[in-house]
GROMACS .gro file of N, CA and C in nm:
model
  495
    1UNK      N    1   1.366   0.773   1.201
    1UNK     CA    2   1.316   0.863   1.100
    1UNK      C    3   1.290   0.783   0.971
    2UNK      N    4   1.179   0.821   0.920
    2UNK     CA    5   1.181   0.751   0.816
    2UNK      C    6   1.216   0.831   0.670
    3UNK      N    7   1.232   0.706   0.548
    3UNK     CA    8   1.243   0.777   0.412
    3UNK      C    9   1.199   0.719   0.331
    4UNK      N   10   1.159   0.796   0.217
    4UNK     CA   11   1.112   0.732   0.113
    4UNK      C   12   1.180   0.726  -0.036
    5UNK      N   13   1.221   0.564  -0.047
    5UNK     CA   14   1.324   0.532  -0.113
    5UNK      C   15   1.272   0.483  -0.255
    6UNK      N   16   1.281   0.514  -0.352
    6UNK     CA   17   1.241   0.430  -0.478
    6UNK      C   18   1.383   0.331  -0.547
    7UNK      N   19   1.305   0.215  -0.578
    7UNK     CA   20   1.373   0.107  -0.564
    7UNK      C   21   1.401  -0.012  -0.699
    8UNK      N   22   1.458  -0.010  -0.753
    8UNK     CA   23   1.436  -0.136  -0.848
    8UNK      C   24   1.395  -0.252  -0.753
    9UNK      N   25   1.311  -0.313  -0.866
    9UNK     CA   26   1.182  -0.415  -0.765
    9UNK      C   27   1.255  -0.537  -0.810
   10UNK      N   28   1.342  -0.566  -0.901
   10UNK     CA   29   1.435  -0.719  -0.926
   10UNK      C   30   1.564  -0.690  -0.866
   11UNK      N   31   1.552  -0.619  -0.812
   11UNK     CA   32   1.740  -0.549  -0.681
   11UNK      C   33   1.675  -0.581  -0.558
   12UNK      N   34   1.545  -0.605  -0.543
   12UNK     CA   35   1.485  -0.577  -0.360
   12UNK      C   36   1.616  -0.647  -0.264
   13UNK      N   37   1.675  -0.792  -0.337
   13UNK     CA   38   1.745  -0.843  -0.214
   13UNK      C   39   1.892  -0.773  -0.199
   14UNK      N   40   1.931  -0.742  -0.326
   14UNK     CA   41   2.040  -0.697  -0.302
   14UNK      C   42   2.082  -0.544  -0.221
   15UNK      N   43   1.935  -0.521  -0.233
   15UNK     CA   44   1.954  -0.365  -0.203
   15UNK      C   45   1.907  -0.369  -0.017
   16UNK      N   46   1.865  -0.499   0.021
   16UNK     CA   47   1.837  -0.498   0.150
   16UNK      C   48   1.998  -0.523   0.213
   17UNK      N   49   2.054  -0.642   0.147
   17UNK     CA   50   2.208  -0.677   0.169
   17UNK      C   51   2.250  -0.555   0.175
   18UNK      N   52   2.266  -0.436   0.102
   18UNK     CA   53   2.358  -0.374   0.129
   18UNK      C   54   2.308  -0.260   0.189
   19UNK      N   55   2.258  -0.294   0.242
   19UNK     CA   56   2.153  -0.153   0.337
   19UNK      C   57   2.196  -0.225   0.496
   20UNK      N   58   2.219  -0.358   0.531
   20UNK     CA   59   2.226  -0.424   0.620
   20UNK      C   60   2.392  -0.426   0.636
   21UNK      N   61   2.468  -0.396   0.494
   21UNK     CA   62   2.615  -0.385   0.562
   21UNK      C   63   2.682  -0.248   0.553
   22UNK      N   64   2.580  -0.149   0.547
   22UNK     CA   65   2.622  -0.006   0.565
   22UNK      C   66   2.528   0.088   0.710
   23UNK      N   67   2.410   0.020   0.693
   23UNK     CA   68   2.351   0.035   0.847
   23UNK      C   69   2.367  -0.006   0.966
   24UNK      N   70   2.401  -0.161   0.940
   24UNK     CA   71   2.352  -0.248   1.046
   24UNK      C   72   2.191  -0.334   1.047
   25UNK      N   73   2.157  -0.415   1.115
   25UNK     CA   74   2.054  -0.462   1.101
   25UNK      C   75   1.917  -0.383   1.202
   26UNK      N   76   1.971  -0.252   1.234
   26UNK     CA   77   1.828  -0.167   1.298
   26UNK      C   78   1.786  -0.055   1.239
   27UNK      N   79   1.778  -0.145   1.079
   27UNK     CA   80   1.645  -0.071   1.017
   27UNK      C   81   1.520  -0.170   0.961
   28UNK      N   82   1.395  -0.052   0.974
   28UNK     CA   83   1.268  -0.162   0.919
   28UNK      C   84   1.229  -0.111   0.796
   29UNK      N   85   1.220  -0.162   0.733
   29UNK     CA   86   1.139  -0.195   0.564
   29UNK      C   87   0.973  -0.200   0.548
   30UNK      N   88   0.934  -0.127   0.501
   30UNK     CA   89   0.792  -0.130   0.534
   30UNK      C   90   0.730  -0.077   0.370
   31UNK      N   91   0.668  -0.211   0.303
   31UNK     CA   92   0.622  -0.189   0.191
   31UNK      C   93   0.485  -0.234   0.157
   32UNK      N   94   0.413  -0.159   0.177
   32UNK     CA   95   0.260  -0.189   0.163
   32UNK      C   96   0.216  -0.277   0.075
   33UNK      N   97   0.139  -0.349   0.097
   33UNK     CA   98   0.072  -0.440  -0.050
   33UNK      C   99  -0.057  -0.477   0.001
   34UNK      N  100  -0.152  -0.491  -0.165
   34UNK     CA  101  -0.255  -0.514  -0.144
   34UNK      C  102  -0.253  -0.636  -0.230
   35UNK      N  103  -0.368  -0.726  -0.201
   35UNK     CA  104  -0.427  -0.900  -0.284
   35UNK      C  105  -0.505  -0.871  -0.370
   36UNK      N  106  -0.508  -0.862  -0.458
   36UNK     CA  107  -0.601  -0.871  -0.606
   36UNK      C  108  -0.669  -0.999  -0.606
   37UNK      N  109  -0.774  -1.026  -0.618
   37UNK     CA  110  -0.857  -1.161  -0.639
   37UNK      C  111  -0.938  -1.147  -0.791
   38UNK      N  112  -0.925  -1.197  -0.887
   38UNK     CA  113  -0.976  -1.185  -1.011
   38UNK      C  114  -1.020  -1.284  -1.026
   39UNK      N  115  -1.158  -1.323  -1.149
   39UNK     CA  116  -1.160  -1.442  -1.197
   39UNK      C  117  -1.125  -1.462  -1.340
   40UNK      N  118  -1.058  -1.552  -1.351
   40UNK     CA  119  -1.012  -1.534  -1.496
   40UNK      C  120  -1.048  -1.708  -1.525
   41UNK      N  121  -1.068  -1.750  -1.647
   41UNK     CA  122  -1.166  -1.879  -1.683
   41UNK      C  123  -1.202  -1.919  -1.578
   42UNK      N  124  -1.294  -1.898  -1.517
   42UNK     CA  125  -1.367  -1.945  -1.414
   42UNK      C  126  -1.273  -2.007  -1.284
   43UNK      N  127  -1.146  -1.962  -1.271
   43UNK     CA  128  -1.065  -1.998  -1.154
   43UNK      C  129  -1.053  -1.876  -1.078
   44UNK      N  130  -1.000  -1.832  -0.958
   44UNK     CA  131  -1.005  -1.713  -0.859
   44UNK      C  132  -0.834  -1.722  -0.884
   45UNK      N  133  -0.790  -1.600  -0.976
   45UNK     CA  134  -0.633  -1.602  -0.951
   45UNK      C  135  -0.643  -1.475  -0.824
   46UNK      N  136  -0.515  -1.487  -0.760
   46UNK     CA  137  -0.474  -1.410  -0.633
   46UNK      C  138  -0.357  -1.316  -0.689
   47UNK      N  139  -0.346  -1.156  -0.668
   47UNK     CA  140  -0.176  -1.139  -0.724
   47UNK      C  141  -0.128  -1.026  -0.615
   48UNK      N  142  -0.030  -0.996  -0.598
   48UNK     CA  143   0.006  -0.917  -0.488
   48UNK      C  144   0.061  -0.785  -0.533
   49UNK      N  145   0.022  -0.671  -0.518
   49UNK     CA  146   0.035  -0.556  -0.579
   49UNK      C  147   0.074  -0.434  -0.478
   50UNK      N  148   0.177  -0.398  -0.465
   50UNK     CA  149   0.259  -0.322  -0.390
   50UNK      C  150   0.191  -0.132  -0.434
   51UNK      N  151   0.183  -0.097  -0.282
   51UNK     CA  152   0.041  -0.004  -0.296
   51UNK      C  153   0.112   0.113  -0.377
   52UNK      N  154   0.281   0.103  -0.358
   52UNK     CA  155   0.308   0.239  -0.404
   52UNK      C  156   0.427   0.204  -0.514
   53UNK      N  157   0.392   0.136  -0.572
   53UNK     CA  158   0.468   0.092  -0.677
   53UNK      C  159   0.625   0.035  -0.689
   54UNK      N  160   0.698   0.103  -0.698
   54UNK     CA  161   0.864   0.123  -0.682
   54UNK      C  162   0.890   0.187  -0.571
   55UNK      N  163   0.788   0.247  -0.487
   55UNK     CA  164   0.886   0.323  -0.347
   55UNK      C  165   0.849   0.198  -0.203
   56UNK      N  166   0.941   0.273  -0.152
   56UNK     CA  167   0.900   0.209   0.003
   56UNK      C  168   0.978   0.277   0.102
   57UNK      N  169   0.909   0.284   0.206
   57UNK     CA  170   0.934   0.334   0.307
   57UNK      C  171   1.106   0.253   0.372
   58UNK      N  172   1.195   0.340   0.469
   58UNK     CA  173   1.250   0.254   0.530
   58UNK      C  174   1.321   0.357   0.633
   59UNK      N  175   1.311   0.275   0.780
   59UNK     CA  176   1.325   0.386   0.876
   59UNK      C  177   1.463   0.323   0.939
   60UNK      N  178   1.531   0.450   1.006
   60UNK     CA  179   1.641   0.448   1.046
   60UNK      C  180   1.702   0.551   1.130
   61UNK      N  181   1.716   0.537   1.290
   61UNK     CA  182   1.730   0.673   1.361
   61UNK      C  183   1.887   0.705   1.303
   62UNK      N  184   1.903   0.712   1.267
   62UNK     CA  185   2.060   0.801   1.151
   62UNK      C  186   2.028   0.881   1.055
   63UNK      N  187   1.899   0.891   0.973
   63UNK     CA  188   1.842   0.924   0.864
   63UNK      C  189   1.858   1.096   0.876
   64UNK      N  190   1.855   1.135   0.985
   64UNK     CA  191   1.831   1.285   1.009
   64UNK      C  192   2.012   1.341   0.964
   65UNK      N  193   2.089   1.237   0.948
   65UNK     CA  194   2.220   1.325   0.933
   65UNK      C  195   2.230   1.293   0.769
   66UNK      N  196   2.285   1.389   0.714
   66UNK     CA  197   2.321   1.421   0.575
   66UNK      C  198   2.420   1.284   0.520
   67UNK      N  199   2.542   1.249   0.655
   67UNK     CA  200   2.648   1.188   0.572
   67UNK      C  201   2.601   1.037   0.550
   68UNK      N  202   2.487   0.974   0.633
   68UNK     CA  203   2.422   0.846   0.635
   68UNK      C  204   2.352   0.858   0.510
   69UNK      N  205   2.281   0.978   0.452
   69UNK     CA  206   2.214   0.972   0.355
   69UNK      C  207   2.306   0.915   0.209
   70UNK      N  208   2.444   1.034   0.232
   70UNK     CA  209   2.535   1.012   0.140
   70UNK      C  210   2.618   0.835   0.100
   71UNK      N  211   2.607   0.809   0.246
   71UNK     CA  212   2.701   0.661   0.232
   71UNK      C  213   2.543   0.582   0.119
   72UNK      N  214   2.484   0.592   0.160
   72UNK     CA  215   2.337   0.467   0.080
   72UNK      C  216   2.297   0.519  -0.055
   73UNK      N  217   2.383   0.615  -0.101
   73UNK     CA  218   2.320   0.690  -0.258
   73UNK      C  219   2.333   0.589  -0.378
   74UNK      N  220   2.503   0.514  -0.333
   74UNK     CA  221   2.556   0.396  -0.428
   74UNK      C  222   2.539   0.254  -0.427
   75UNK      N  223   2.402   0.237  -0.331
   75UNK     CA  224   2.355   0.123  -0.275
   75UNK      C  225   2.289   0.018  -0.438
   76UNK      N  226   2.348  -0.049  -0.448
   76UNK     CA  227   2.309  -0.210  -0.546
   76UNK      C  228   2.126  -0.150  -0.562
   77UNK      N  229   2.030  -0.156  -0.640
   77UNK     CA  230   1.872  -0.150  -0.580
   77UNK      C  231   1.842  -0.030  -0.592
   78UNK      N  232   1.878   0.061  -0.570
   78UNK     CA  233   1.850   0.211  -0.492
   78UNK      C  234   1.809   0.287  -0.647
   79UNK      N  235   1.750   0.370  -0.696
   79UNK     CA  236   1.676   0.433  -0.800
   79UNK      C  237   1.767   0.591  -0.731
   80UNK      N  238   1.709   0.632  -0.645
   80UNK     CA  239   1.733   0.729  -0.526
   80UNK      C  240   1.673   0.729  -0.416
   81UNK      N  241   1.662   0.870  -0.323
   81UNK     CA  242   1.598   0.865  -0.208
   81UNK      C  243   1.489   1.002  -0.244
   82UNK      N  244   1.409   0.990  -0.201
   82UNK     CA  245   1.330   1.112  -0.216
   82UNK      C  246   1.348   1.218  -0.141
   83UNK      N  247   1.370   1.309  -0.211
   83UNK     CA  248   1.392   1.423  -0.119
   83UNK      C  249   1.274   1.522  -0.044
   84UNK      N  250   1.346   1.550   0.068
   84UNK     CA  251   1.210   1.641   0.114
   84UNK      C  252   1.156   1.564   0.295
   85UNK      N  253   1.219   1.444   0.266
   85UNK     CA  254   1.226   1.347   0.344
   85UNK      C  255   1.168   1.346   0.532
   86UNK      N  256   1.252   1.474   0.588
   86UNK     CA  257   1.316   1.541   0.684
   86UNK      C  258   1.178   1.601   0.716
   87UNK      N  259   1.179   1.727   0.658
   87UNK     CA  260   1.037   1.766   0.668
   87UNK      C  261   0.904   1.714   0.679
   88UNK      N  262   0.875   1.623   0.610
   88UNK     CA  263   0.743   1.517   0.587
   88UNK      C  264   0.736   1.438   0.708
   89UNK      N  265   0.823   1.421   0.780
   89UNK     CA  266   0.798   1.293   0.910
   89UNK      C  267   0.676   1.258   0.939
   90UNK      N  268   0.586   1.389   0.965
   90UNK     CA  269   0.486   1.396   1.046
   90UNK      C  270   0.363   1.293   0.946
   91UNK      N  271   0.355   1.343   0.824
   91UNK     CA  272   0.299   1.287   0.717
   91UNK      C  273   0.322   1.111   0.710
   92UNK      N  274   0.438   1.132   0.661
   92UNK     CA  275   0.462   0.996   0.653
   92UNK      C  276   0.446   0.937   0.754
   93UNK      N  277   0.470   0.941   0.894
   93UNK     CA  278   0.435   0.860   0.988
   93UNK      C  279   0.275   0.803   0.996
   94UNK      N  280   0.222   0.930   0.941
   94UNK     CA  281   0.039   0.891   1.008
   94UNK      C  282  -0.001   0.814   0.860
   95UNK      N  283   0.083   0.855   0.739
   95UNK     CA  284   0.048   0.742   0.673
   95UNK      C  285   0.066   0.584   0.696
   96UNK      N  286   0.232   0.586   0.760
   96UNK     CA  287   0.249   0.447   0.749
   96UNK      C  288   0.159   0.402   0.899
   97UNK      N  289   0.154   0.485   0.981
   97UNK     CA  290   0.026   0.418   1.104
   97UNK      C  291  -0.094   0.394   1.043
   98UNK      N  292  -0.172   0.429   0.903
   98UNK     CA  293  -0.248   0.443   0.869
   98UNK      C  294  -0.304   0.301   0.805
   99UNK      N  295  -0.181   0.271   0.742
   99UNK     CA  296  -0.113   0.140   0.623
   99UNK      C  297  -0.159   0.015   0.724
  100UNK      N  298  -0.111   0.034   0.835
  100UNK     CA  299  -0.062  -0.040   0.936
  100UNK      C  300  -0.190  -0.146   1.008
  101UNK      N  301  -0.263  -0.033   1.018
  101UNK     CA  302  -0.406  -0.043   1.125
  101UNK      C  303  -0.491  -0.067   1.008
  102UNK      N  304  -0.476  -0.076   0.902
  102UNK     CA  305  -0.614  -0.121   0.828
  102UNK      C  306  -0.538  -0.276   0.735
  103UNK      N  307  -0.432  -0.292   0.804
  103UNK     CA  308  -0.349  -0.469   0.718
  103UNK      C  309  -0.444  -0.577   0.776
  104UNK      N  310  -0.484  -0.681   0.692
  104UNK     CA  311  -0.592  -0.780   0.787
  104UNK      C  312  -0.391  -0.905   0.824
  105UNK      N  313  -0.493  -1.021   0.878
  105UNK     CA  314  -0.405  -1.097   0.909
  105UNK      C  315  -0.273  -1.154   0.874
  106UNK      N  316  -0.291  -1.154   0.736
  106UNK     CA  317  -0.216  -1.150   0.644
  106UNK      C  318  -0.076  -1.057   0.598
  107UNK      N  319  -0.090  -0.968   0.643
  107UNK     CA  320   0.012  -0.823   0.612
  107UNK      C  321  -0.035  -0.709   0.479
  108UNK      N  322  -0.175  -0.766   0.454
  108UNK     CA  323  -0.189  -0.709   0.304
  108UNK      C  324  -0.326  -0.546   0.326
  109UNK      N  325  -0.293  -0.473   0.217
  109UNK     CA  326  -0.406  -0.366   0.320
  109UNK      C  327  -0.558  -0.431   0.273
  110UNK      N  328  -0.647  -0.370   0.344
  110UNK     CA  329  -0.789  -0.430   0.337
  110UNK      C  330  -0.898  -0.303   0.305
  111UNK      N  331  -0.952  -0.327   0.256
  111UNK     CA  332  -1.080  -0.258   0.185
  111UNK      C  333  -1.102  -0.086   0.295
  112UNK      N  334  -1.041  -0.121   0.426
  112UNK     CA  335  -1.084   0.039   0.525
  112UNK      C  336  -1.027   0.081   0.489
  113UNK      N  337  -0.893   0.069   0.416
  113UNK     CA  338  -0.780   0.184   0.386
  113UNK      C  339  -0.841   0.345   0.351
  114UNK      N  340  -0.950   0.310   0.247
  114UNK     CA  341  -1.001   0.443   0.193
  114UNK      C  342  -1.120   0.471   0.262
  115UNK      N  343  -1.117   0.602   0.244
  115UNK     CA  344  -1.218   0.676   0.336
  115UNK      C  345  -1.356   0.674   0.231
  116UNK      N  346  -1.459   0.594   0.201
  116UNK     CA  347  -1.553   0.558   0.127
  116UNK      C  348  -1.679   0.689   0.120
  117UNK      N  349  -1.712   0.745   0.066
  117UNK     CA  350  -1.824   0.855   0.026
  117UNK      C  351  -1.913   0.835  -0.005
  118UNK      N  352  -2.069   0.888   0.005
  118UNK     CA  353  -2.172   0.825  -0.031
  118UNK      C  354  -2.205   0.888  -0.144
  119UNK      N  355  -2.272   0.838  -0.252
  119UNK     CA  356  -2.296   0.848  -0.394
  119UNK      C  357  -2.201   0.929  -0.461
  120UNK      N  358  -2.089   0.813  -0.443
  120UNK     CA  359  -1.985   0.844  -0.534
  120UNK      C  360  -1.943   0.665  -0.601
  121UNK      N  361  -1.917   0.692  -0.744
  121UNK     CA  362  -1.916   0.569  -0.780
  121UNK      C  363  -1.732   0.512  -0.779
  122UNK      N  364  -1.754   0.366  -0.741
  122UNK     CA  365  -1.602   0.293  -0.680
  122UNK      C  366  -1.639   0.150  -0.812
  123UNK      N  367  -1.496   0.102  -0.804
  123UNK     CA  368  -1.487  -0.030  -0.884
  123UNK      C  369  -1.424  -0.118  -0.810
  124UNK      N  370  -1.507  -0.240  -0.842
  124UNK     CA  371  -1.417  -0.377  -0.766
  124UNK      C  372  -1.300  -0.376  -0.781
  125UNK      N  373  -1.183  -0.416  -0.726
  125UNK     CA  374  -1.061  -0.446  -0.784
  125UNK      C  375  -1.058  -0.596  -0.753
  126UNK      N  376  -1.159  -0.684  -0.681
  126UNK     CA  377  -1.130  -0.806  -0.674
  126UNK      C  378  -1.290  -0.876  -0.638
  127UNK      N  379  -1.269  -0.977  -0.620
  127UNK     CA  380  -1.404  -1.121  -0.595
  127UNK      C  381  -1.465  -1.109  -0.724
  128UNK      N  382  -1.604  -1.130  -0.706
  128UNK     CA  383  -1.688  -1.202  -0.863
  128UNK      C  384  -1.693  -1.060  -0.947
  129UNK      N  385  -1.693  -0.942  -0.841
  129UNK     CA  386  -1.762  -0.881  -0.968
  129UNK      C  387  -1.632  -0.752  -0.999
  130UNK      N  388  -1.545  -0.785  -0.954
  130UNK     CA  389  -1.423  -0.720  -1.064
  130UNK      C  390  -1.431  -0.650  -1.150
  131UNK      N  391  -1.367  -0.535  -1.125
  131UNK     CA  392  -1.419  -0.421  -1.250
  131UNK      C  393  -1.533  -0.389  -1.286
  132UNK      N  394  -1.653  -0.417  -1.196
  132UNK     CA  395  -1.767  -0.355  -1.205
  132UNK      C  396  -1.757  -0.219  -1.151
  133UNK      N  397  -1.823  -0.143  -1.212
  133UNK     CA  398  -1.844   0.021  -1.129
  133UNK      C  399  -2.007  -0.034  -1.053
  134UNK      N  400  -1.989   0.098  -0.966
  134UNK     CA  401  -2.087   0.064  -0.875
  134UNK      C  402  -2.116   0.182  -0.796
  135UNK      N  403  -2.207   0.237  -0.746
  135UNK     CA  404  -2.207   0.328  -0.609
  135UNK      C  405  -2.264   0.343  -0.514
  136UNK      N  406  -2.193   0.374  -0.428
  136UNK     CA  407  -2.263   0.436  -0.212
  136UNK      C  408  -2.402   0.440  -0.242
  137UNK      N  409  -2.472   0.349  -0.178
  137UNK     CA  410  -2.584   0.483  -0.119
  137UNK      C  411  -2.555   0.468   0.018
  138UNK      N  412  -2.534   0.373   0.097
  138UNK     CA  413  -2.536   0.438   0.228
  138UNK      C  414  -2.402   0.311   0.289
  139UNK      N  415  -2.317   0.413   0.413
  139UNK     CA  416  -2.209   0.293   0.448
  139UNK      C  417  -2.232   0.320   0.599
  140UNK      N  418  -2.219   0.133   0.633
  140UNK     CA  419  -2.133   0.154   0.786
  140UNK      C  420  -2.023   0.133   0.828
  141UNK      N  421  -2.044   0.047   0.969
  141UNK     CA  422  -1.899  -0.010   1.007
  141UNK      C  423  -1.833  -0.146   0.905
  142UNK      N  424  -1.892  -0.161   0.874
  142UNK     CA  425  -1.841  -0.296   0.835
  142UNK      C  426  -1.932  -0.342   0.663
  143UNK      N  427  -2.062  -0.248   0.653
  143UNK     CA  428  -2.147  -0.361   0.543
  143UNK      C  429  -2.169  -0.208   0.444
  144UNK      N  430  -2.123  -0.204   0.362
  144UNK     CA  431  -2.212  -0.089   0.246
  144UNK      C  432  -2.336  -0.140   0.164
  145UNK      N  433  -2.444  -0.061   0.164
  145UNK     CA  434  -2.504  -0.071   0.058
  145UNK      C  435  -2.513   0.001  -0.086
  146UNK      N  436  -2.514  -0.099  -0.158
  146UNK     CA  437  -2.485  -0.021  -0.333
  146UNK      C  438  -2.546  -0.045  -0.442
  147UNK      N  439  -2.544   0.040  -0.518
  147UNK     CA  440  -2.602   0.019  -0.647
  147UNK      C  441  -2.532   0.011  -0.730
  148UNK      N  442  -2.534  -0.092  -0.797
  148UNK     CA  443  -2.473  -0.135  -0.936
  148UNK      C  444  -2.560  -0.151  -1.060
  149UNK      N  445  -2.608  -0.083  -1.140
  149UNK     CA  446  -2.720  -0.082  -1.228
  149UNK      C  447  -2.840  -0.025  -1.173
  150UNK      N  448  -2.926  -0.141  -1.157
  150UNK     CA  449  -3.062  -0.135  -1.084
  150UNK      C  450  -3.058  -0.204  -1.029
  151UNK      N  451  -2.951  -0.273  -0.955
  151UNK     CA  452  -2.972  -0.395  -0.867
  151UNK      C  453  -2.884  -0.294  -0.708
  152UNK      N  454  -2.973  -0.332  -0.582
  152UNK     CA  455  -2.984  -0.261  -0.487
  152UNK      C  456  -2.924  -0.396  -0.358
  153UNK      N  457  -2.799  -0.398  -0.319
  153UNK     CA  458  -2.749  -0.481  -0.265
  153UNK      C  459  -2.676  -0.423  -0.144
  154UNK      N  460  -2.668  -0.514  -0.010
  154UNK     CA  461  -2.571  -0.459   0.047
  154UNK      C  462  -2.427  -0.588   0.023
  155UNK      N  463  -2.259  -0.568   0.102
  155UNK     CA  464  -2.174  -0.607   0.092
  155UNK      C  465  -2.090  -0.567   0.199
  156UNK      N  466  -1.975  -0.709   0.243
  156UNK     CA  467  -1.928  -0.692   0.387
  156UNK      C  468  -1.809  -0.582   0.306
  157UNK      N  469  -1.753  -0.494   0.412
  157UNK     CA  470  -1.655  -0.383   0.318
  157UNK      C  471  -1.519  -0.452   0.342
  158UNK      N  472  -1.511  -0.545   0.472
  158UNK     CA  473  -1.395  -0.621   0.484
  158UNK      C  474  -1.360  -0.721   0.320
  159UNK      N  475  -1.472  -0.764   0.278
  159UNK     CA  476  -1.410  -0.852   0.199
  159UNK      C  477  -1.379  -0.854   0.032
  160UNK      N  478  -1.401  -0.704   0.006
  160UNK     CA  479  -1.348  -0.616  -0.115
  160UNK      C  480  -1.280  -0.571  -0.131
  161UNK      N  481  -1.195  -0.590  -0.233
  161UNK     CA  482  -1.163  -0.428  -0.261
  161UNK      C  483  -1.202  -0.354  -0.296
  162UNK      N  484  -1.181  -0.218  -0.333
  162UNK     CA  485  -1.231  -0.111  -0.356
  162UNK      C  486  -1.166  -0.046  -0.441
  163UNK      N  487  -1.179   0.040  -0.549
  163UNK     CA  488  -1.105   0.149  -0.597
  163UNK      C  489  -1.177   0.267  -0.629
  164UNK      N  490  -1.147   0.398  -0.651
  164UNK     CA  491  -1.213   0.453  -0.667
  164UNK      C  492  -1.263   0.515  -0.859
  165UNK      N  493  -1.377   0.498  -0.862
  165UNK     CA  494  -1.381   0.473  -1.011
  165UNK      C  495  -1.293   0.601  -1.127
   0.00000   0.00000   0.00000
């Protein structure tokens, strides 16, 4: 079962340590991140940006009983647990299958994550043209074409990011 835990992000190790000596080691940690590519003075910086900020997922078939919840409340790291937890499974699962199937080689998510719309305007979040707005006119599997001004281009969708403007 999984949960969704918010976390101090300078505790991550301590809060795995002690998740590992009140669980055991059969739970998984699953924290999304995406690669930022910017150019800043003409160099390509890279930065790694965690999709959901301070939370993360972390699954554990014990999670469904109340007193497992209670032992991890005083955990080193731990902010809290989100409640509501129990109910959501279904959700959260097809999210984190969702997370999962669109990670390229790397572990990081990739430009399919979002479901892209046509003439609706999106902004780079990374390569040359960063923080440009821009919009759909028409998408496929793999290449969108867009307008950015008056200039009429297509682009591979694998190798962007995307945000939505």
């Amino acid at each position: 079962m999984w949960a969704v835990i918010k976390i101090e992000k300078k505790k991550l190790n301590f809060f795995t340590e002690d998740l590992k000596k009140k669980l055991g080691k059969n739970f998984i940690i699953y924290n999304p991140k995406v690669l930022i590519q910017k150019y800043k003075n003409n160099k390509l910086i890279s930065s790694e940006l965690e999709l959901l900020g301070d939370y993360l997922f972390c699954f554990h078939k014990d999670f469904k009983n109340p007193i497992t919840i209670n032992k991890l409340k005083f955990i080193r790291g731990l902010k809290y647990i989100l409640a509501g937890f129990v109910q959501s499974q279904k959700e959260i699962n097809n999210f984190v299958k969702k997370c999962k199937r669109s990670e390229n080689d790397k572990g990081f998510i990739s430009a399919n994550f979002l479901n892209l719309k046509e003439n609706t305007n999106y902004k780079f979040a990374s390569g040359p043209f960063a923080n440009i707005i821009f919009k759909i006119i028409s998408s496929q599997k793999n290449k969108i074409d867009i307008l950015m001004g008056n200039l009429k281009t297509s682009i591979d969708k694998r190798k962007f990011l995307i945000n939505p403007a």
